[in-house]
Short mmCIF file of C-alpha atoms and ligand atoms in Angstrom, two decimals:
data_model
loop_
_atom_site.label_atom_id
_atom_site.label_comp_id
_atom_site.label_asym_id
_atom_site.label_seq_id
_atom_site.Cartn_x
_atom_site.Cartn_y
_atom_site.Cartn_z
CA MET A 1 22.82 11.72 -24.69
CA GLU A 2 25.60 12.82 -22.82
CA THR A 3 26.10 14.63 -19.45
CA ASP A 4 28.60 16.66 -18.36
CA ASP A 5 31.70 14.27 -16.77
CA CYS A 6 31.03 15.89 -13.35
CA ASN A 7 27.50 14.32 -13.19
CA ARG A 8 28.78 11.08 -14.65
CA ASP A 9 31.74 10.66 -11.93
CA CYS A 10 30.17 11.79 -9.07
CA GLY A 11 27.54 8.69 -9.79
CA GLY A 12 30.54 6.61 -9.14
CA GLY A 13 28.62 4.82 -6.14
CA SER A 14 31.16 5.50 -3.21
CA ALA A 15 29.93 5.70 -0.32
CA ALA A 16 32.17 8.75 0.27
CA ALA A 17 30.71 10.66 -2.84
CA GLY A 18 27.93 12.01 -0.85
CA GLY A 19 30.34 13.30 1.75
CA VAL A 20 33.06 14.81 -0.30
CA ALA A 21 30.96 15.81 -3.28
CA GLY A 22 29.04 17.99 -0.56
CA ALA A 23 31.61 20.71 -0.09
CA SER A 24 31.19 22.02 -3.15
CA ALA A 25 27.50 20.59 -4.28
CA GLY A 26 25.72 21.08 -0.67
CA VAL A 27 25.04 17.56 0.32
CA GLU A 28 26.68 15.67 2.94
CA VAL A 29 25.80 12.44 4.26
CA ARG A 30 27.69 11.30 7.62
CA ALA A 31 26.60 8.47 10.56
CA ASP A 32 28.90 8.19 13.52
CA ALA A 33 30.38 4.74 13.60
CA VAL A 34 28.59 2.91 15.71
CA ALA A 35 28.81 -0.92 16.83
CA VAL A 36 25.44 -2.40 15.73
CA SER A 37 26.10 -5.29 17.27
CA GLU A 38 26.03 -3.29 20.98
CA LEU A 39 23.49 -1.74 20.49
CA SER A 40 20.11 -2.02 22.84
CA ASP A 41 16.67 -2.61 20.87
CA ALA A 42 15.45 0.77 21.58
CA ALA A 43 18.37 2.35 20.27
CA LEU A 44 18.11 0.36 17.08
CA HIS A 45 14.38 1.42 16.41
CA ARG A 46 15.51 4.69 16.94
CA ARG A 47 18.24 4.51 14.72
CA LEU A 48 15.81 3.29 12.06
CA ALA A 49 13.37 6.07 12.62
CA GLU A 50 16.89 8.98 11.80
CA ILE A 51 17.39 7.04 8.79
CA GLY A 52 13.87 7.57 7.86
CA ARG A 53 13.86 10.93 8.66
CA ALA A 54 17.11 11.38 6.52
CA THR A 55 15.68 9.05 3.64
CA SER A 56 12.97 12.05 2.99
CA ALA A 57 15.47 14.92 3.76
CA LEU A 58 18.03 13.44 0.94
CA ALA A 59 14.60 12.94 -1.24
CA ALA A 60 13.43 16.29 -0.70
CA LEU A 61 17.09 17.68 -2.00
CA ARG A 62 17.33 15.26 -5.13
CA SER A 63 13.45 16.84 -5.65
CA GLU A 64 14.91 19.98 -5.37
CA THR A 65 17.84 19.23 -7.71
CA LEU A 66 15.64 17.78 -10.59
CA ARG A 67 13.28 20.72 -9.89
CA GLU A 68 16.28 23.43 -10.58
CA LEU A 69 17.88 21.28 -13.54
CA THR A 70 14.43 21.11 -15.28
CA ARG A 71 14.16 24.40 -15.08
CA ARG A 72 17.32 25.57 -16.68
CA THR A 73 16.86 22.64 -19.81
CA ASP A 74 13.38 20.67 -19.58
CA ALA A 75 12.04 17.38 -18.36
CA ALA A 76 13.40 15.51 -21.06
CA THR A 77 17.15 16.58 -20.54
CA ALA A 78 16.34 16.77 -16.88
CA GLU A 79 14.72 12.89 -17.54
CA GLN A 80 17.84 11.95 -18.72
CA THR A 81 20.57 13.40 -16.65
CA VAL A 82 19.01 12.18 -13.69
CA LYS A 83 18.71 8.49 -15.52
CA ASP A 84 22.93 8.31 -16.55
CA THR A 85 23.75 10.16 -13.15
CA LEU A 86 21.31 7.69 -10.46
CA ARG A 87 21.53 4.28 -13.16
CA ILE A 88 17.73 4.13 -12.39
CA PRO A 89 15.24 2.51 -14.81
CA GLY A 90 13.60 5.58 -17.43
CA TRP A 91 10.62 5.00 -16.30
CA VAL A 92 11.32 6.35 -12.68
CA ALA A 93 13.57 9.19 -14.01
CA ARG A 94 10.70 9.91 -15.98
CA SER A 95 8.31 9.92 -12.57
CA ASP A 96 10.86 11.24 -10.52
CA VAL A 97 11.20 14.72 -12.64
CA LYS A 98 7.14 15.09 -12.59
CA ASN A 99 6.46 14.62 -9.30
CA SER A 100 9.67 17.20 -8.34
CA VAL A 101 8.40 19.55 -10.62
CA ALA A 102 4.94 19.14 -9.26
CA LEU A 103 6.01 19.49 -5.74
CA GLY A 104 7.56 22.67 -6.61
CA ASP A 105 3.63 24.09 -5.51
CA LEU A 106 3.10 21.95 -2.72
CA ASP A 107 4.69 23.85 0.54
CA ALA A 108 3.38 21.35 2.91
CA THR A 109 4.46 18.76 1.23
CA ARG A 110 8.02 19.90 0.61
CA SER A 111 7.97 21.08 4.34
CA GLY A 112 7.30 17.91 5.38
CA LEU A 113 10.17 16.09 3.33
CA GLU A 114 12.85 18.31 4.35
CA ASP A 115 11.87 18.01 7.92
CA GLY A 116 11.69 14.34 7.49
CA THR A 117 7.81 13.85 8.80
CA ILE A 118 6.77 12.78 5.63
CA PRO A 119 8.21 10.02 3.70
CA ASP A 120 8.98 10.27 0.09
CA GLY A 121 6.52 7.42 -1.21
CA HIS A 122 4.15 9.71 0.69
CA ALA A 123 4.71 12.86 -1.20
CA GLN A 124 5.17 11.32 -4.47
CA LEU A 125 1.81 10.12 -3.81
CA ILE A 126 0.60 13.80 -2.77
CA ALA A 127 2.87 14.86 -6.14
CA ARG A 128 0.99 12.75 -8.44
CA ALA A 129 -2.60 13.22 -7.35
CA SER A 130 -1.96 17.45 -7.66
CA THR A 131 -0.98 16.51 -11.27
CA GLU A 132 -4.32 14.49 -11.58
CA GLY A 133 -7.02 17.06 -10.84
CA PRO A 134 -7.96 19.30 -7.42
CA ILE A 135 -6.44 18.26 -3.76
CA ASP A 136 -6.39 20.10 -0.81
CA GLU A 137 -2.36 19.94 -0.35
CA ALA A 138 -2.17 20.64 3.51
CA TRP A 139 -4.74 18.47 4.30
CA LEU A 140 -3.29 15.44 2.77
CA ALA A 141 0.44 16.32 3.95
CA GLU A 142 -1.29 16.01 8.15
CA ARG A 143 -2.43 12.69 6.91
CA ALA A 144 1.03 12.49 5.55
CA GLN A 145 2.36 12.75 9.14
CA ARG A 146 0.47 9.78 10.47
CA GLU A 147 -0.44 7.12 8.09
CA GLY A 148 1.14 4.05 7.02
CA TYR A 149 1.98 3.64 2.98
CA ASP A 150 -1.02 1.57 2.25
CA ARG A 151 -3.61 3.42 4.21
CA PHE A 152 -2.39 6.81 2.80
CA ARG A 153 -2.12 5.76 -0.55
CA ARG A 154 -6.15 5.42 -0.33
CA THR A 155 -6.66 8.16 1.43
CA VAL A 156 -5.47 9.98 -1.45
CA ALA A 157 -7.61 8.41 -3.53
CA ARG A 158 -10.78 9.13 -1.80
CA HIS A 159 -9.94 12.28 -1.29
CA GLN A 160 -9.26 12.49 -5.06
CA ALA A 161 -12.45 11.33 -5.67
CA GLU A 162 -14.38 13.60 -3.28
CA ALA A 163 -12.53 16.41 -4.17
CA SER A 164 -13.35 15.78 -8.00
CA SER A 165 -16.29 17.51 -10.04
CA ASP A 166 -17.83 14.73 -11.79
CA ASP A 167 -17.85 11.86 -8.81
CA GLY A 168 -14.41 10.46 -10.09
CA ALA A 169 -15.50 9.34 -13.65
CA SER A 170 -12.59 11.83 -15.39
CA LEU A 171 -10.37 10.16 -13.05
CA LEU A 172 -10.69 6.67 -13.77
CA GLU A 173 -11.55 7.48 -17.77
CA ARG A 174 -7.76 8.57 -17.33
CA GLN A 175 -6.78 5.44 -15.65
CA ARG A 176 -8.33 3.44 -17.94
CA GLN A 177 -6.28 4.85 -20.62
CA ALA A 178 -3.34 4.74 -18.69
CA ARG A 179 -3.45 1.03 -18.71
CA SER A 180 -0.19 -0.94 -19.96
CA GLY A 181 1.64 -4.58 -20.11
CA LYS A 182 4.84 -5.63 -21.58
CA ILE A 183 6.24 -9.18 -21.24
CA PHE A 184 10.27 -9.12 -21.95
CA THR A 185 13.14 -11.54 -20.93
CA SER A 186 15.09 -10.05 -18.81
CA ARG A 187 18.91 -9.57 -20.30
CA HIS A 188 20.29 -9.35 -16.75
CA GLU A 189 18.87 -12.28 -14.83
CA GLY A 190 16.94 -14.16 -18.26
CA MET A 191 13.87 -14.38 -16.40
CA VAL A 192 10.43 -13.35 -18.21
CA VAL A 193 8.63 -10.23 -17.02
CA LEU A 194 5.16 -9.68 -16.89
CA ASN A 195 4.44 -5.90 -16.32
CA ALA A 196 1.14 -4.53 -16.23
CA GLN A 197 -0.92 -1.59 -14.99
CA PHE A 198 -4.58 -1.48 -14.77
CA ASP A 199 -7.22 1.43 -13.62
CA PRO A 200 -8.21 0.46 -9.69
CA VAL A 201 -11.64 -1.51 -10.79
CA THR A 202 -9.92 -3.45 -13.47
CA GLY A 203 -7.09 -4.46 -10.92
CA ALA A 204 -9.60 -5.32 -8.19
CA ARG A 205 -11.31 -7.88 -10.32
CA LEU A 206 -7.87 -9.17 -11.05
CA ALA A 207 -6.69 -8.91 -7.51
CA THR A 208 -9.96 -10.58 -6.17
CA VAL A 209 -9.06 -13.89 -8.79
CA ILE A 210 -5.47 -13.96 -7.87
CA ALA A 211 -5.33 -13.26 -4.24
CA ALA A 212 -8.45 -16.61 -4.18
CA ALA A 213 -6.02 -18.90 -6.12
CA GLU A 214 -3.36 -17.73 -3.54
CA ARG A 215 -5.09 -18.82 -0.83
CA ARG A 216 -6.12 -22.26 -2.40
CA LEU A 217 -2.39 -22.99 -2.95
CA TYR A 218 -2.13 -22.08 0.58
CA SER A 219 -4.43 -24.17 2.16
CA ASN A 220 -2.80 -26.79 -0.10
CA GLU A 221 0.84 -26.34 1.13
CA ASP A 222 3.07 -28.40 3.82
CA PRO A 223 2.84 -25.81 6.40
CA LYS A 224 6.52 -26.93 7.03
CA SER A 225 7.86 -26.05 3.17
CA ARG A 226 5.89 -23.43 2.35
CA PRO A 227 6.77 -20.65 -0.67
CA SER A 228 6.95 -17.09 -0.07
CA HIS A 229 4.31 -14.50 -0.27
CA THR A 230 5.87 -13.61 -3.58
CA GLN A 231 6.61 -17.28 -5.30
CA ARG A 232 2.64 -18.04 -3.75
CA THR A 233 1.67 -14.92 -6.41
CA ALA A 234 3.67 -16.09 -9.13
CA ASP A 235 2.33 -19.61 -8.56
CA ALA A 236 -1.26 -18.65 -8.53
CA ILE A 237 -0.84 -16.42 -12.35
CA ALA A 238 0.73 -19.30 -14.10
CA MET A 239 -1.72 -21.27 -12.20
CA LEU A 240 -4.71 -19.03 -13.61
CA MET A 241 -3.48 -18.63 -16.92
CA LEU A 242 -1.96 -22.10 -17.95
CA GLU A 243 -4.85 -23.92 -16.43
CA PRO A 244 -7.67 -21.93 -16.79
CA ASP A 245 -10.20 -24.88 -16.50
CA THR A 246 -9.29 -24.96 -12.91
CA ALA A 247 -12.97 -25.00 -10.79
CA ARG A 248 -12.66 -20.76 -10.33
CA PRO A 249 -11.70 -20.95 -6.34
CA VAL A 250 -14.13 -19.80 -3.62
CA GLY A 251 -14.19 -16.22 -2.77
CA THR A 252 -13.99 -14.63 -6.34
CA SER A 253 -16.61 -12.33 -6.27
CA LEU A 254 -15.53 -8.52 -6.01
CA LEU A 255 -17.33 -6.52 -4.19
CA VAL A 256 -18.65 -3.05 -4.53
CA VAL A 257 -19.92 -1.22 -1.41
CA ALA A 258 -22.36 1.94 -1.98
CA ASP A 259 -24.88 3.35 1.04
CA TYR A 260 -28.34 3.53 0.06
CA ASP A 261 -29.54 7.38 0.68
CA ALA A 262 -32.97 6.69 2.03
CA VAL A 263 -33.75 10.46 1.64
CA ASN A 264 -33.39 10.78 -2.21
CA HIS A 265 -33.61 7.12 -3.01
CA GLN A 266 -30.34 6.94 -4.55
CA LEU A 267 -26.84 5.12 -3.86
CA THR A 268 -24.15 7.54 -3.04
CA ASN A 269 -20.77 7.02 -1.53
CA ALA A 270 -19.59 3.46 -4.06
CA ARG A 271 -16.61 1.81 -3.36
CA LEU A 272 -14.32 -1.07 -3.75
CA SER A 273 -14.21 -3.02 -0.67
CA ASP A 274 -10.48 -1.50 0.70
CA GLY A 275 -12.46 2.04 0.57
CA THR A 276 -11.33 2.93 -2.75
CA PRO A 277 -13.86 5.41 -4.09
CA ILE A 278 -15.03 4.39 -7.39
CA PRO A 279 -17.33 6.70 -9.75
CA ILE A 280 -21.47 5.72 -8.82
CA GLY A 281 -21.96 5.24 -12.63
CA GLU A 282 -19.49 2.24 -12.19
CA ILE A 283 -21.97 -0.01 -9.95
CA GLY A 284 -24.36 -0.33 -12.92
CA ARG A 285 -21.27 -0.74 -15.58
CA ILE A 286 -19.78 -3.77 -13.31
CA ALA A 287 -22.89 -5.26 -11.53
CA ALA A 288 -23.81 -6.63 -14.82
CA ASP A 289 -20.81 -9.52 -14.22
CA ALA A 290 -22.15 -11.98 -12.17
CA GLN A 291 -18.99 -12.17 -10.44
CA VAL A 292 -19.11 -8.70 -9.01
CA LEU A 293 -21.65 -8.81 -5.62
CA PRO A 294 -22.71 -5.61 -4.76
CA ALA A 295 -23.48 -5.00 -0.64
CA ILE A 296 -25.43 -2.25 1.48
CA PHE A 297 -23.21 -2.38 4.35
CA ASP A 298 -25.59 -1.75 6.88
CA HIS A 299 -28.44 -4.17 5.89
CA ALA A 300 -25.93 -7.31 5.57
CA THR A 301 -24.28 -7.05 9.19
CA GLY A 302 -27.36 -8.42 10.69
CA ASP A 303 -26.90 -12.01 9.06
CA LEU A 304 -23.31 -12.72 10.22
CA ARG A 305 -23.22 -14.76 13.34
CA MET A 306 -22.38 -18.16 12.33
CA GLY A 307 -21.56 -19.18 16.28
CA ARG A 308 -19.93 -22.72 16.48
CA SER A 309 -21.46 -24.20 13.39
CA ARG A 310 -18.56 -23.80 11.52
CA ARG A 311 -14.83 -22.53 11.73
CA THR A 312 -14.23 -20.51 8.56
CA ALA A 313 -15.57 -17.27 7.91
CA THR A 314 -18.63 -17.38 5.40
CA GLU A 315 -18.10 -15.42 2.32
CA LEU A 316 -20.31 -12.49 3.02
CA GLN A 317 -18.59 -12.95 7.43
CA ARG A 318 -15.33 -12.07 4.61
CA ALA A 319 -17.21 -8.96 2.75
CA ALA A 320 -17.99 -7.65 5.76
CA LEU A 321 -14.74 -8.25 7.79
CA ALA A 322 -13.06 -6.23 4.48
CA LEU A 323 -15.06 -3.24 4.40
CA ARG A 324 -15.35 -2.96 7.98
CA ASP A 325 -10.95 -3.72 8.31
CA GLN A 326 -10.38 -2.48 4.91
CA GLY A 327 -7.67 -4.84 4.83
CA CYS A 328 -4.65 -6.84 7.34
CA ILE A 329 -5.04 -4.66 10.77
CA GLY A 330 -1.46 -5.54 11.59
CA CYS A 331 0.11 -4.03 8.39
CA ASP A 332 -2.85 -2.43 5.83
CA VAL A 333 -2.13 -4.61 3.31
CA SER A 334 -5.64 -5.51 0.61
CA PRO A 335 -8.26 -7.33 2.14
CA ASP A 336 -7.47 -10.24 -0.61
CA TYR A 337 -4.39 -11.29 1.36
CA CYS A 338 -5.87 -11.52 4.58
CA ARG A 339 -7.58 -14.44 6.60
CA ALA A 340 -10.46 -14.24 9.22
CA HIS A 341 -9.08 -14.35 12.53
CA HIS A 342 -10.51 -15.32 15.62
CA ILE A 343 -10.11 -13.08 18.17
CA ILE A 344 -11.13 -15.51 21.18
CA GLU A 345 -9.62 -18.80 19.23
CA TRP A 346 -11.53 -21.13 18.08
CA GLN A 347 -9.77 -23.62 20.54
CA HIS A 348 -10.90 -21.85 23.65
CA GLY A 349 -14.67 -21.63 22.34
CA GLY A 350 -14.32 -18.56 20.50
CA ARG A 351 -17.47 -18.08 17.60
CA THR A 352 -17.14 -17.71 14.14
CA ASP A 353 -19.11 -14.03 14.82
CA TYR A 354 -18.78 -10.80 13.00
CA ASP A 355 -17.55 -8.97 16.00
CA ASN A 356 -15.08 -11.92 17.44
CA LEU A 357 -13.46 -11.91 13.48
CA VAL A 358 -10.47 -9.45 12.33
CA LEU A 359 -8.41 -9.26 8.79
CA VAL A 360 -4.95 -10.55 9.29
CA CYS A 361 -2.11 -11.56 6.57
CA ASN A 362 -0.33 -14.60 6.76
CA ASP A 363 2.53 -12.83 8.44
CA CYS A 364 0.38 -10.82 10.66
CA HIS A 365 -1.10 -14.05 11.68
CA HIS A 366 2.36 -15.46 12.17
CA LYS A 367 2.78 -12.68 14.93
CA ILE A 368 -0.01 -13.73 17.09
CA HIS A 369 0.24 -16.80 17.02
CA ASP A 370 4.03 -17.25 17.38
CA HIS A 371 5.42 -13.84 18.70
CA GLY A 372 3.10 -12.87 21.07
CA HIS A 373 0.84 -9.99 19.56
CA THR A 374 -2.48 -9.11 20.32
CA VAL A 375 -5.63 -7.83 18.40
CA GLU A 376 -6.68 -4.24 20.56
CA ARG A 377 -9.93 -1.90 19.55
CA VAL A 378 -9.08 1.14 20.22
CA PRO A 379 -11.99 2.69 21.11
CA CYS A 380 -11.84 6.05 20.06
CA THR A 381 -12.00 4.91 16.44
CA ALA A 382 -13.61 1.54 17.02
CA ARG A 383 -10.75 0.16 14.79
CA TYR A 384 -8.59 -2.98 15.62
CA GLU A 385 -5.08 -2.57 16.16
CA LEU A 386 -2.62 -5.26 15.86
CA ARG A 387 -0.49 -4.47 19.48
CA PRO A 388 3.21 -6.05 19.38
CA PRO A 389 3.73 -7.92 23.00
CA ALA A 390 5.93 -4.91 25.02
CA PRO A 391 8.11 -2.16 22.93
CA PRO A 392 11.43 -1.86 24.26
CA THR A 393 11.94 0.86 26.66
CA THR A 394 15.27 0.18 28.17
CA ASP A 395 17.85 2.18 26.90
CA ASP A 396 21.73 2.42 27.28
CA CYS A 397 24.90 4.73 26.75
CA THR A 398 25.90 3.16 23.31
CA ALA A 399 22.35 4.48 21.78
CA PRO A 400 23.66 6.95 19.06
CA ARG A 401 22.38 10.96 20.23
CA ALA A 402 19.21 12.28 19.13
CA PRO A 403 20.08 15.00 16.07
CA PRO A 404 19.96 18.56 16.89
CA ALA A 405 16.53 19.88 16.63
ZN1 ZN B 501 -0.30 -7.74 7.96
#
C-alpha cells in the first residue's frame, strides 16, 4: 500500500529530520553539543536519565500520532503507514497501533509517558493489559514509576489475575490460544530463526528446562573463554533438541506454589516461582506431571539449613530462594538464570543456609566479586538488594543543564 510522499520522505533517517520536520509537524529534537569524553560520571548518569525522559516523551508523541491516524482511517491503514514510515516489522506496527489506541483511555499512563516518569515499555504493558481485561490503571501507573521492567511485568500479571473474576482462568486460556511458532531463514543474515511464544505456564516449563541445561553448560566452561549469555542459551536449546537422550539435568522441576488457607481448608494464591499468578485449577492439572514440584512455602523453610555440610544450594533451597527473591536481586532476571550466592562467602566461613543465600545472575555475581557491589537487606521491605560501591557524587561545570521544570 502506498502512503503519501511526505510520510515516505520524512522517514529518511537523517538526524535532522526530527528538528527540521518539527517546524511544521510539532516535533523538535535537539541536544546541546557536548563532548561526552569530558563529562563526569555524574553528568553521564544525568544525561542518560534525560535521554530516558526524552525517549518516553517521544513515545507519547508517537502514540498520539498513531491514535489520530487510526481515527482518521482504520487500524489496518494506520499499521501500514507506520510500518512504511518508521520501517519497522509488521508485528511491531500492529502492537504499536493497538496499544496507542488503548492508551487513549489511560490518562495516568499517558501523562506519565508525556512527562517522562513512565518508560515506554511499562506503558505498553499497561496498554496491553487494558485490552485483556479489567485493570486499576491509576494503581499500575503509580507502580510503573518506580519498578524495573521485569518486576513491573510480574506486577501487571499479578494485578490482572487479581482483577479478573475467574482467578485468571480466562486470561490463561486466551494466552494459550495466542501461542505461535515459526521457523524461518533470515534473508538478511542467512541464519535460521526459531520464534515461538507460549502461555506463562508452558513458557515457565520450557524456561526451567533450558535454564537447567544452561547451568550445566556454564559449569563445564573454561572461565577464561566463556560464550555470551545468548550464545549459551542457543547452545542449550540445540543440545536439548539434538541430544534428547542426554540425562535431564537437576533443577528441571517446575515449581508451583500455593498458600494453604487453614480456615477454609483450601489452597489459594497459586503462582509460579517468579510470582506470576496462575489459576488455582492449574495446580491439579499440571501437578500430575512428575517434573512439577508443588510447594507450600511456609512449610518448606524449616529444612533449609545445610551449614558447612555442602557448598552448593540444594534444589529445595533454590526453590525457596526463588520464592523469596523472585529473581536476581540485582537486575530482576528470572530465578532460572540465577545462582545461589553466599552473603558471607564460603571461603570466609559462610554457611549454606537459606538466610545466608541470595539469588544473583552471572552478571551480577561478577559485579559482587570483581566490582565491589554488596548485598544489603532493606529493613522496611525485608528484601535483598545489590548496591554499587558508591554512586558518583562529584559534579563539574561540563554537566548539561537540567531541563526547565
Ligand atoms: Zn542480575
